[in-house]
Amino acid sequence: MGKIIAIANQKGGVGKTTSAMNLAASLAVLEYKTLVVDADPQANTTSGLGHNPRDVEISIYECMVGKADIHDSILETDLPYLSLVPSHINLVGAEVEMVNISNREEKMRNELNKVKDDYDYILIDCAPSLGLITVNSLTASNSVVIPVQCEYFALEGLGKLLNTITIIQKRLNSNLEIEGILLTMYDVRLRLSNQVVEEVQTHFKNMVFETIIPRNVKLSESPSFGVPAIVHDADSKGALAYLNLAKEIADKNKG
């Protein structure tokens, strides 16, 4: 049975999509059967894994509003162990369409339950908001990875997200755990980066992953080629960091 992990932070620009895409690819390279669900209307994970969102006929949107079955939405990628449920700009309208549907917070969980036995890991790239789609993603998940960038205001909004997670644990998904806080965009030369790392580690202790994701040109570049960093340049610092993160998560979940 696959473990479902949401990658979430309502703050934009923290490396959510980069993390979802590259962690999924790294798990696939380690030969874990992995499905990545693009639950962000911007559809950057979809394009970053080589699919044009404009050409997508069945996305997570159609599955959640009951117009299609999730099995029909799954696309293959360049990596043998990695599949994708794509997103589409229509997902923006899903929140409005779902307002009057009963059990609307559980639509994604119902869909993912149909396929979770087919995968070792299912990762959900959440939108940078705490709207209904993100609530659906957290309700469907076993755990959540929270990317935090090593920059000023890094911890801003984190309390709000942790509060949302607590509400979801109480009302919708009592099994939701925090997989870990992931420090991203780390620049070893900047004193501020080091201060943020220290602050987050002091504050959240064991909740923080040992792996820290550096600022890296190859990570920024690879989506424009429609491939994850590990395919674009397997020896780059960014690709190796996500491979280490995948090993850290896999080891933790074996234990």
XYZ file of C-alpha atoms in Angstrom:
255
model
C 0.000 0.000 0.000
C 1.449 3.344 -1.061
C 2.294 6.121 1.365
C 0.664 9.405 0.363
C 2.766 12.500 1.092
C 1.602 16.080 0.485
C 4.205 18.768 -0.249
C 2.573 21.861 1.215
C 3.184 25.443 2.233
C 0.697 28.212 1.444
C 3.625 30.581 0.902
C 4.699 30.752 -2.748
C 8.281 30.455 -3.954
C 9.536 28.049 -1.269
C 10.482 25.234 -3.653
C 7.285 23.183 -3.380
C 7.020 22.141 -7.022
C 10.793 21.678 -7.322
C 10.637 19.412 -4.277
C 7.591 17.427 -5.424
C 9.032 16.829 -8.874
C 12.600 16.019 -7.831
C 11.727 13.961 -4.756
C 9.304 11.896 -6.860
C 11.961 11.405 -9.558
C 14.566 10.404 -6.949
C 12.241 7.833 -5.369
C 11.616 6.478 -8.872
C 15.368 6.235 -9.560
C 15.634 4.211 -6.323
C 13.038 1.916 -7.981
C 10.105 2.812 -5.764
C 6.958 2.904 -7.857
C 5.964 6.547 -7.545
C 2.975 8.632 -8.600
C 3.095 12.421 -8.433
C -0.238 14.274 -8.343
C -0.146 17.862 -9.582
C -2.771 19.602 -7.429
C -1.698 23.127 -8.362
C -3.659 24.967 -11.130
C -0.335 26.464 -12.321
C 0.491 22.914 -13.497
C 4.259 23.427 -13.168
C 4.903 19.818 -12.126
C 2.975 18.666 -15.199
C 5.114 20.747 -17.582
C 8.281 20.051 -15.570
C 7.780 16.327 -16.204
C 7.416 16.776 -19.935
C 3.664 17.183 -20.507
C 2.013 20.287 -21.926
C -0.874 21.228 -19.580
C -2.833 22.556 -22.584
C -2.860 19.070 -24.109
C -4.080 17.378 -20.935
C -7.521 15.849 -21.456
C -8.092 14.312 -18.020
C -6.521 16.018 -15.001
C -6.977 15.761 -11.239
C -9.748 18.351 -11.717
C -11.976 15.983 -13.734
C -11.381 13.232 -11.162
C -12.318 15.420 -8.211
C -15.542 16.767 -9.711
C -16.651 13.269 -10.728
C -16.223 13.652 -14.499
C -13.503 10.987 -14.831
C -11.817 8.090 -13.063
C -8.273 8.598 -11.784
C -7.009 5.536 -13.678
C -7.760 7.372 -16.926
C -5.753 10.443 -15.921
C -2.394 8.770 -15.240
C 0.416 9.678 -17.646
C 3.857 8.106 -17.966
C 7.114 10.093 -17.722
C 10.685 9.553 -18.956
C 11.457 7.568 -15.792
C 10.183 3.964 -15.743
C 9.012 4.040 -12.109
C 7.430 7.519 -12.219
C 3.849 8.339 -13.272
C 1.897 11.587 -13.162
C -1.669 12.716 -12.538
C -1.551 16.064 -14.346
C -3.106 19.400 -13.497
C -4.926 21.909 -15.653
C -5.927 25.566 -15.303
C -9.534 24.304 -14.830
C -8.538 23.252 -11.313
C -9.001 26.916 -10.342
C -12.755 26.426 -10.858
C -12.945 23.186 -8.896
C -13.153 25.004 -5.551
C -16.252 26.884 -6.707
C -17.842 23.811 -8.324
C -17.325 21.724 -5.201
C -18.848 24.178 -2.721
C -22.235 22.422 -2.627
C -20.977 18.842 -2.942
C -21.297 16.694 0.189
C -18.010 15.433 1.689
C -16.193 17.828 -0.615
C -12.989 17.676 1.463
C -12.683 13.933 0.745
C -12.854 13.871 -3.048
C -9.125 13.451 -3.577
C -8.837 10.787 -0.870
C -11.620 8.792 -2.575
C -9.785 8.967 -5.913
C -6.323 8.142 -4.542
C -7.718 5.187 -2.586
C -8.419 3.571 -5.974
C -4.727 3.583 -6.963
C -2.706 3.660 -3.746
C -2.103 -0.092 -3.754
C -0.383 0.258 -7.150
C 2.422 2.506 -5.825
C 5.054 2.668 -3.099
C 4.742 6.449 -2.836
C 2.192 9.014 -3.988
C 3.346 12.651 -3.725
C 0.931 15.566 -4.020
C 2.212 18.959 -5.159
C -0.157 21.383 -3.384
C -1.114 24.861 -4.542
C 0.341 27.848 -2.640
C -2.886 28.432 -0.717
C -4.908 26.851 2.064
C -8.016 26.494 -0.098
C -10.254 23.491 -0.691
C -7.817 21.703 -3.028
C -5.017 21.871 -0.440
C -7.448 20.732 2.280
C -8.353 17.794 -0.015
C -4.658 17.007 -0.481
C -3.967 17.016 3.269
C -7.104 14.969 3.966
C -5.913 12.366 1.443
C -2.351 12.154 2.814
C -0.577 10.075 5.430
C 1.985 12.807 5.987
C 3.155 16.225 4.839
C 6.547 17.607 3.827
C 6.819 21.352 4.487
C 9.435 23.160 2.371
C 10.860 26.289 4.065
C 13.271 28.527 2.184
C 16.460 29.703 3.895
C 15.564 33.376 3.535
C 14.213 36.275 5.549
C 10.562 35.713 6.624
C 11.112 31.948 6.271
C 8.983 31.145 9.296
C 6.270 33.618 8.356
C 3.057 31.723 7.652
C 4.419 28.466 9.032
C 2.262 28.819 12.148
C -0.808 29.236 9.946
C 0.012 26.052 8.025
C 0.658 24.061 11.216
C -2.655 25.365 12.550
C -4.443 24.152 9.400
C -2.760 20.753 9.767
C -4.021 20.553 13.385
C -7.592 21.372 12.277
C -7.420 18.688 9.552
C -6.054 16.168 12.076
C -8.992 16.903 14.392
C -11.787 17.007 11.819
C -10.857 15.152 8.655
C -7.733 13.028 8.929
C -6.597 11.929 12.383
C -3.708 9.931 10.843
C -1.992 12.937 9.206
C 1.602 13.317 10.407
C 4.360 15.773 9.620
C 6.928 13.850 7.569
C 9.394 16.684 8.033
C 10.329 20.296 7.443
C 12.589 20.634 4.413
C 15.043 23.524 4.229
C 15.378 24.740 0.621
C 17.320 27.354 -1.388
C 20.260 27.182 0.997
C 23.265 29.345 0.094
C 26.304 28.371 2.131
C 27.876 31.833 1.527
C 25.043 33.769 3.132
C 25.017 34.361 6.854
C 21.238 34.695 6.682
C 20.891 31.179 5.218
C 22.892 29.768 8.120
C 20.863 31.764 10.644
C 17.591 30.425 9.224
C 18.878 26.829 9.329
C 19.889 27.319 12.960
C 16.570 28.955 13.863
C 14.438 26.244 12.220
C 16.515 23.409 13.695
C 16.394 24.968 17.194
C 12.662 25.573 16.975
C 11.499 22.326 15.322
C 14.323 19.919 16.300
C 13.592 16.343 15.089
C 10.925 17.543 12.669
C 13.611 18.941 10.332
C 15.116 16.716 7.615
C 18.885 16.240 7.767
C 19.058 16.864 4.036
C 19.171 20.547 3.094
C 18.444 21.560 -0.511
C 20.976 24.067 -1.912
C 20.352 26.882 -4.360
C 21.340 25.270 -7.635
C 21.227 26.370 -11.271
C 20.433 22.853 -12.534
C 17.344 22.676 -10.288
C 16.081 25.961 -11.754
C 17.004 24.986 -15.303
C 15.656 21.443 -15.548
C 11.878 22.241 -15.742
C 12.465 24.201 -18.971
C 13.733 20.921 -20.491
C 10.666 19.062 -19.185
C 12.732 16.733 -16.994
C 13.668 16.533 -13.282
C 17.221 17.518 -12.254
C 18.340 13.895 -11.901
C 17.687 13.387 -15.634
C 19.033 16.823 -16.617
C 22.294 16.493 -14.663
C 22.519 13.568 -12.243
C 25.769 14.854 -10.683
C 24.485 18.342 -9.874
C 24.312 19.366 -6.217
C 20.546 19.809 -6.455
C 19.920 16.353 -7.937
C 22.146 14.703 -5.320
C 20.404 16.564 -2.486
C 16.972 15.288 -3.575
C 18.389 11.778 -3.955
C 19.616 12.011 -0.341
C 16.188 13.249 0.747
C 14.520 10.306 -1.022
C 16.861 7.893 0.799
C 16.158 9.642 4.115
C 12.390 9.318 3.625
C 12.628 5.726 2.386
C 14.836 4.698 5.348
C 12.484 6.404 7.819
C 9.477 4.601 6.341
C 11.170 1.203 6.358
C 11.798 1.476 10.081
